[in-house]
Short mmCIF file of C-alpha atoms in Angstrom, two decimals:
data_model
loop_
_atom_site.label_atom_id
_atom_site.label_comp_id
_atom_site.label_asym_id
_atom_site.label_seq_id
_atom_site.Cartn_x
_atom_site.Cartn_y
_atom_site.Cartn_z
CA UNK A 1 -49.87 4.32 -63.41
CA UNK A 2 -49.51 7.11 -61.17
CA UNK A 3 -45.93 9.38 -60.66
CA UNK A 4 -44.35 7.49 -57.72
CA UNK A 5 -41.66 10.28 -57.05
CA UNK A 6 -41.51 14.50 -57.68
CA UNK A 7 -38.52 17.02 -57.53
CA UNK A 8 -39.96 20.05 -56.12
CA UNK A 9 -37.33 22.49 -56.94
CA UNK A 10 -35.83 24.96 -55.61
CA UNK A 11 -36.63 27.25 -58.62
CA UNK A 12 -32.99 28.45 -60.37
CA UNK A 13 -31.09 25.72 -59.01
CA UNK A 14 -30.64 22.80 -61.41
CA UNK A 15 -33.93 21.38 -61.82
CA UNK A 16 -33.86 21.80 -65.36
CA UNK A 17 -30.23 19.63 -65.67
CA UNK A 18 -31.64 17.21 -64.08
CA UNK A 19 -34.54 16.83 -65.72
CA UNK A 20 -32.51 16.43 -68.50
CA UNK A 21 -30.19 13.87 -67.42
CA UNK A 22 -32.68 11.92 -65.79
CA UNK A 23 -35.15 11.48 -68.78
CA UNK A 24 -32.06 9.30 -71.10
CA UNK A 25 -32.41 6.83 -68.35
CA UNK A 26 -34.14 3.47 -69.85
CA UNK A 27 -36.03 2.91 -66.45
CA UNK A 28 -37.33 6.93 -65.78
CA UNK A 29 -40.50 8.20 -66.77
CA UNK A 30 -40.78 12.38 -67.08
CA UNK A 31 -43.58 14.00 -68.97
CA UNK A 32 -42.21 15.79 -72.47
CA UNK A 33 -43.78 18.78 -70.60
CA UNK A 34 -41.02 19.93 -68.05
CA UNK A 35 -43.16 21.56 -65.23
CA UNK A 36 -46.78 20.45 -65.20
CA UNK A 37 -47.60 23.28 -62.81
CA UNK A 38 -50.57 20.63 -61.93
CA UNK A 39 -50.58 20.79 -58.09
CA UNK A 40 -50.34 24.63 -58.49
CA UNK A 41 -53.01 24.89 -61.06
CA UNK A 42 -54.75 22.23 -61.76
CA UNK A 43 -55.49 19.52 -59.24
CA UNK A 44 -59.27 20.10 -59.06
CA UNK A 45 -59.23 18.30 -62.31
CA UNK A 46 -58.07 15.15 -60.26
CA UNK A 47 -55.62 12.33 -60.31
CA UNK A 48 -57.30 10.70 -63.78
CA UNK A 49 -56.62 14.08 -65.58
CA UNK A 50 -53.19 14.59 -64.27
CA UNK A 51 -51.98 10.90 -65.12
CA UNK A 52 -53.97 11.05 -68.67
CA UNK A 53 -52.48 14.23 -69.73
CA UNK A 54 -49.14 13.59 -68.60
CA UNK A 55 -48.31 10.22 -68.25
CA UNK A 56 -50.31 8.60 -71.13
CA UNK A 57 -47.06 7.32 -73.23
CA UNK A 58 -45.84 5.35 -70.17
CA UNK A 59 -44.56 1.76 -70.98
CA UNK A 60 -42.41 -0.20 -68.66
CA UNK A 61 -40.52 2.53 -66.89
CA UNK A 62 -39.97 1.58 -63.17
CA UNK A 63 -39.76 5.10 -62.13
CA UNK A 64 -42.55 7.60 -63.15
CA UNK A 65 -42.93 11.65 -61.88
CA UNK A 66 -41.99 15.08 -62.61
CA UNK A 67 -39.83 17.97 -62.17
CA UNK A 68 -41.45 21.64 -60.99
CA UNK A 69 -39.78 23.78 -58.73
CA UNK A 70 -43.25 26.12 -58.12
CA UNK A 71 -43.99 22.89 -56.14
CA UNK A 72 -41.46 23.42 -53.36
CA UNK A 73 -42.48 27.36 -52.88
CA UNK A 74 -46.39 27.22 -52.68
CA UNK A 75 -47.66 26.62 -49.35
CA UNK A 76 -50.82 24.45 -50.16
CA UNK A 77 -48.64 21.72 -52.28
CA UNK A 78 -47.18 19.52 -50.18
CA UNK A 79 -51.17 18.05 -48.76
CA UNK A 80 -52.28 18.24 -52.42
CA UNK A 81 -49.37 15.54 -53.28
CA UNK A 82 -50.13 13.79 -50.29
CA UNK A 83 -53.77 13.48 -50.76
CA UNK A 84 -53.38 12.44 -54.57
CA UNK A 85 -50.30 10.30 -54.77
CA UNK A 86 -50.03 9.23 -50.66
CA UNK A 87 -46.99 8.77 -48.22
CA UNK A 88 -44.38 6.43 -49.84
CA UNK A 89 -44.17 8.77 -53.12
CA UNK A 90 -40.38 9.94 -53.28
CA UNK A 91 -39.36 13.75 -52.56
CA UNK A 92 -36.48 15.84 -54.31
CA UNK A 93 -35.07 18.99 -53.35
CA UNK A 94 -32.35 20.69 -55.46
CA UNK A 95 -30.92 23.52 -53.08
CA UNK A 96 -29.06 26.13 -54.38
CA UNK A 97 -27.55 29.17 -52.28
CA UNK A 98 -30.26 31.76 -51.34
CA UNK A 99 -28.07 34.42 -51.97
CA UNK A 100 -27.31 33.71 -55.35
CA UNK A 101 -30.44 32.00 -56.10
CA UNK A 102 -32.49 35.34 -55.42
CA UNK A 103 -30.08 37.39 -57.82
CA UNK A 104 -30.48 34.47 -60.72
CA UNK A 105 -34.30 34.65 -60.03
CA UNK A 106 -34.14 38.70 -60.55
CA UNK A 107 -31.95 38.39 -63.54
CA UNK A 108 -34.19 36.02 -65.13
CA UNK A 109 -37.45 38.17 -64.61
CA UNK A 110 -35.56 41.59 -65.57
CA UNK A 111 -34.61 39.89 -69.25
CA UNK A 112 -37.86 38.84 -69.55
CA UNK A 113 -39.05 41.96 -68.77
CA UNK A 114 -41.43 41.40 -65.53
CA UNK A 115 -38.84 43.86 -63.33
CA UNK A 116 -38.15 47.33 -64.06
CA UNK A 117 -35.97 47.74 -60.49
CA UNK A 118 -32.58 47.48 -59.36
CA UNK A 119 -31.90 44.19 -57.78
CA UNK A 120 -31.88 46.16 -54.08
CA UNK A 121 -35.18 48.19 -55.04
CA UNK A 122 -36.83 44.66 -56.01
CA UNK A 123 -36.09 43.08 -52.64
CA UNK A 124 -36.65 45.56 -50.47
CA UNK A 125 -40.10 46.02 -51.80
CA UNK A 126 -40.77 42.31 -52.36
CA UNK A 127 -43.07 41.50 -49.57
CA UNK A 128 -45.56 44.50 -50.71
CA UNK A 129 -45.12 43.33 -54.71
CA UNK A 130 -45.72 39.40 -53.93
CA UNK A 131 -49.23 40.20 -52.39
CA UNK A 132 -50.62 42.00 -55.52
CA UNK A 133 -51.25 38.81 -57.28
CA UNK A 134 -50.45 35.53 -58.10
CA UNK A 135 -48.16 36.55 -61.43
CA UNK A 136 -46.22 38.94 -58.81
CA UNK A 137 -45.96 35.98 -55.76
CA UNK A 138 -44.61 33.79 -59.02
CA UNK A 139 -42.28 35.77 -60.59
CA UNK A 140 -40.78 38.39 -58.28
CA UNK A 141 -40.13 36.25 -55.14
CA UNK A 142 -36.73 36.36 -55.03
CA UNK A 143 -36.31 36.54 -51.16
CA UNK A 144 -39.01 34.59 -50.36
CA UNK A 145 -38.21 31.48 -52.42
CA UNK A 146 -34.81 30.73 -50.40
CA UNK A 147 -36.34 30.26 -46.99
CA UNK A 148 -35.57 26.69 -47.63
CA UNK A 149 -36.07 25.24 -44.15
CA UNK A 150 -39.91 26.97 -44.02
CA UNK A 151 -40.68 24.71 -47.23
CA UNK A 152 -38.99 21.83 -46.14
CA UNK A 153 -40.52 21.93 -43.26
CA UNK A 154 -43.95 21.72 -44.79
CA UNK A 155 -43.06 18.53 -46.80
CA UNK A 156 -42.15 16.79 -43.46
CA UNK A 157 -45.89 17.51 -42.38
CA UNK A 158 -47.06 14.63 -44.88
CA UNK A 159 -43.62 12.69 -45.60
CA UNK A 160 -40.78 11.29 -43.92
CA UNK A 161 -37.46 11.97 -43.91
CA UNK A 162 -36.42 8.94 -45.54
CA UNK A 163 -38.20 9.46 -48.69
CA UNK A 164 -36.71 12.87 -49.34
CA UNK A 165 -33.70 13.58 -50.75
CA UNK A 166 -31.68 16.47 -50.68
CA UNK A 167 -28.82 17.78 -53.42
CA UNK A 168 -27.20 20.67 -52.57
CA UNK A 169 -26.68 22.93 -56.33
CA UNK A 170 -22.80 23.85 -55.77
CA UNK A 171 -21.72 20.41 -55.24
CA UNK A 172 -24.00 18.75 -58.43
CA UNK A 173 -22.40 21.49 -60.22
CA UNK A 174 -18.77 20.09 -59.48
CA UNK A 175 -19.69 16.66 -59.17
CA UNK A 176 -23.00 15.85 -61.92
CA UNK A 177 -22.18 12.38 -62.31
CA UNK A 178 -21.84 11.10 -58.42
CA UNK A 179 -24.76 13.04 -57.47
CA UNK A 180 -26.71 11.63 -60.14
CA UNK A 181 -25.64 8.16 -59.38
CA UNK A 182 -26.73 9.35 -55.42
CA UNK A 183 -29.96 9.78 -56.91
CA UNK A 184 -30.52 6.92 -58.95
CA UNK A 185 -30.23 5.24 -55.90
CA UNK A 186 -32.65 7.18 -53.95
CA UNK A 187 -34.89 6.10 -56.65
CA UNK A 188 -33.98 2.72 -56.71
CA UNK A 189 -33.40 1.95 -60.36
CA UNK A 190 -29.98 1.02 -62.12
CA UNK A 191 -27.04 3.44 -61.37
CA UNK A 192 -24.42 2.29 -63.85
CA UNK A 193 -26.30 3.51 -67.38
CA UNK A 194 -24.50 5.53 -69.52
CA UNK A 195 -25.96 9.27 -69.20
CA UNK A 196 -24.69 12.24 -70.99
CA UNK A 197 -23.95 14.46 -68.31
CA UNK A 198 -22.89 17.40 -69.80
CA UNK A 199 -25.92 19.43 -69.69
CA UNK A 200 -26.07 23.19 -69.57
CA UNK A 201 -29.29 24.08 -69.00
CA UNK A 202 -30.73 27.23 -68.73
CA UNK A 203 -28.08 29.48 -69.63
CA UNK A 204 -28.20 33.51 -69.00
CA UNK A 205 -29.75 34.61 -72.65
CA UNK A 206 -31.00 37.98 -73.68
CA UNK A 207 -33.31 38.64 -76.78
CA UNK A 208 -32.19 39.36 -80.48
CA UNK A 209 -35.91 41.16 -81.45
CA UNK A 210 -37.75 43.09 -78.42
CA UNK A 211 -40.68 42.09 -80.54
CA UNK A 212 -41.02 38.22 -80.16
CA UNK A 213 -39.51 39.16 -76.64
CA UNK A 214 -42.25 40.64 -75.52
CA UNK A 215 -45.21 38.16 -77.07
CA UNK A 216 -43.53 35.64 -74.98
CA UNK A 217 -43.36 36.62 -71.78
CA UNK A 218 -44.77 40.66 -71.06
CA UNK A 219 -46.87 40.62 -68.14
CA UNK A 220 -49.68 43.20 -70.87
CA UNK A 221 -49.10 40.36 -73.78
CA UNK A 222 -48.88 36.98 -72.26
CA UNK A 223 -51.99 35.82 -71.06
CA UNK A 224 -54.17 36.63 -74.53
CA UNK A 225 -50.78 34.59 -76.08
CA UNK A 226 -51.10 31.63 -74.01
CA UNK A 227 -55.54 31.80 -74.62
CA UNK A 228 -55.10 31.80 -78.43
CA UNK A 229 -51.99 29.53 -77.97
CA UNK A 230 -54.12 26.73 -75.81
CA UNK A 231 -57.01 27.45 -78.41
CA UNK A 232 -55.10 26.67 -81.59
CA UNK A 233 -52.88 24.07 -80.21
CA UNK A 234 -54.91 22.08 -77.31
CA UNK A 235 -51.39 20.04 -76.79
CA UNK A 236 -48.96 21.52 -74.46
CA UNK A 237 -45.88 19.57 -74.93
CA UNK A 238 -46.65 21.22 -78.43
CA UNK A 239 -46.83 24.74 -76.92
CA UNK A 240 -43.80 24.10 -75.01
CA UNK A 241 -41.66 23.01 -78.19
CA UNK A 242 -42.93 25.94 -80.15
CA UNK A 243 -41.47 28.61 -77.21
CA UNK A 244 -38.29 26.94 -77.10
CA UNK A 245 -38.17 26.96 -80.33
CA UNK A 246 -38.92 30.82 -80.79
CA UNK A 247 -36.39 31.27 -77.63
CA UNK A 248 -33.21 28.91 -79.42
CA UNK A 249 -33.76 32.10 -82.49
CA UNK A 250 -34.57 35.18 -80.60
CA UNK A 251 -32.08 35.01 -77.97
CA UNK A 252 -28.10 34.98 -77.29
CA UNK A 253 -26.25 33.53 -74.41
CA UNK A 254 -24.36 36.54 -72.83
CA UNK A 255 -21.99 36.50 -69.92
CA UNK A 256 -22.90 35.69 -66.21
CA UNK A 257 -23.66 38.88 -63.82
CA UNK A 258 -22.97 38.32 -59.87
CA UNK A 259 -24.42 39.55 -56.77
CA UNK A 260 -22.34 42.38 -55.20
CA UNK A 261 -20.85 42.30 -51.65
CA UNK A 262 -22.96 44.54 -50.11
CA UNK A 263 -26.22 43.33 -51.03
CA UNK A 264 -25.02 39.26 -50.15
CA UNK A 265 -24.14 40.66 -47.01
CA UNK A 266 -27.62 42.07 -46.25
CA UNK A 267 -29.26 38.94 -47.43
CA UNK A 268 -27.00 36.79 -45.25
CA UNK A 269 -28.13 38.66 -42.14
CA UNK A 270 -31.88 37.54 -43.70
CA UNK A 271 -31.11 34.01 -44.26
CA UNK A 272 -28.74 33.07 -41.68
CA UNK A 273 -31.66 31.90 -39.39
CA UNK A 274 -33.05 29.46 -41.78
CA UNK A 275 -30.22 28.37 -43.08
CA UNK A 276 -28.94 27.68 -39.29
CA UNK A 277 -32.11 25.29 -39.21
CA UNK A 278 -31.70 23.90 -42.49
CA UNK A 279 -28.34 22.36 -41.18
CA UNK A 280 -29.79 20.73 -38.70
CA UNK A 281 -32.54 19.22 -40.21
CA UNK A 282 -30.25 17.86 -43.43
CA UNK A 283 -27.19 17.26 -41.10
CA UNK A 284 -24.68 19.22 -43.55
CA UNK A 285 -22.09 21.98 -43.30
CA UNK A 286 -23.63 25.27 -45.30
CA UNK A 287 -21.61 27.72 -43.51
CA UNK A 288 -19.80 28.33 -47.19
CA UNK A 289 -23.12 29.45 -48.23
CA UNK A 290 -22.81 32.68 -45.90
CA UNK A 291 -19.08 33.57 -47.42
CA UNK A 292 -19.37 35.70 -50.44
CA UNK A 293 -15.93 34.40 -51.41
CA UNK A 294 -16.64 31.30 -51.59
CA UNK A 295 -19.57 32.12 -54.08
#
């Protein structure tokens, strides 16, 4: 049976919690593979691939799809789902303030060691360092990846408004448990199962040896990893569980950094457009995303 809903991100703003809450329900299918990257990398090997590799150990589950927030950012995705899964399949968005969605992104790529800059240097060069390649566009779009309405916008192309849902990141952060329950309806499967919401997902970690550090995710090491990875274990939920397991050893949660004034400021004045057209097209109040402090 073939995924009959997707959350397409945004990247650095829950997906990850909620993949995690929504897997312990009875009647919810999600691949042990968190982020399938299919549509971005794979759909020329077709729907029986996609539903064979990931959705093999399906039983009775009412609900089947995935979680990948590279979905909601590349421009080519939105047709791919359409032509492979068609017009009634079920739409996601988890949106997070740009501001502080850009400055999680950039923390995230400095500790894994993809950015050398200053948060300012990084976005101020961003639009020159995303065209150098597809490992650049990925990982050092910090800017880019907030213009919310742009990517919305290119969903509505193939889908309607009434099979997409939208969950804004500060208030599933307050609220997990009614916006799950908002969600479980969207979905149309039973809202009143007991679900362990008290996920923290994704915390801010640094590494404990450079060493392993740098196997896992250097831009000079990572590819010939992931070939001799893929060649002596052809499973990738296997490969997945490995890495987290190497990350739960090597690395330490440390403390939270924040955006500075200044540079929120300058961003506003870069997203206020978009966000301006995001409220209309969602019908909801994100004025407090433009007030650094109410960040």
């Amino acid at each position: 049976m073939k995924p009959n809903f997707i959350c397409v991100g945004a990247q650095k703003s829950g997906t990850t919690t909620l993949h995690d809450i929504l897997q312990q329900h009875y009647d919810i299918y999600l691949p042990k593979q968190k982020e399938t990257k299919f549509f971005k990398n794979d759909f020329h090997k077709g729907l029986e691939f996609y539903v064979n590799e990931y959705f093999d150990e399906v039983t009775n589950e009412k609900i089947i799809g995935e979680i990948d927030p590279e979905y909601m950012f590349y421009e080519d995705v939105p047709k791919k789902i359409y032509d492979l899964l068609g017009i009634d399949i079920k739409i996601i968005f988890l949106l997070r303030n740009p501001m502080t969605r850009a400055y999680s992104h950039y923390l995230m790529s400095k500790r894994r060691g993809y950015d050398r800059l200053s948060f300012e240097e990084a976005i101020s060069t961003e639009e020159q360092r995303i065209n150098q390649g597809d490992f650049e566009k990925n990982h050092l779009s910090y800017k880019t990846r907030g213009l919310y309405y742009q990517q919305i916008s290119r969903y509505l192309k193939y889908f309607s408004h009434e099979n997409m849902k939208v969950v804004l990141f500060e208030e599933f952060i307050k609220n997990p448990k009614e916006l799950i329950k908002e969600i479980l309806d969207f979905l149309g499967v039973n809202r009143n199962v007991p679900l362990n919401y008290n996920q923290k997902s994704n915390k801010a970690i640094a590494p404990k040896s450079t060493f392993l550090w740098s196997l896992i995710y250097r831009k000079e090491f990572f590819p010939r990893i992931k070939i001799i990875l893929k060649k002596l274990i052809p499973f990738p939920e296997i490969r997945t569980m490995i890495v987290k397991i190497i990350e739960k050893h090597n690395f330490k949660e440390i403390p939270g950094e924040h955006i500075n004034k200044e540079t929120f400021c300058e961003l506003s004045l870069y997203y206020k457009e978009d966000i301006l057209k995001l409220e209309g097209l969602i019908k909801r109040d994100l004025s407090y995303w433009l007030d650094f402090d109410k960040i």
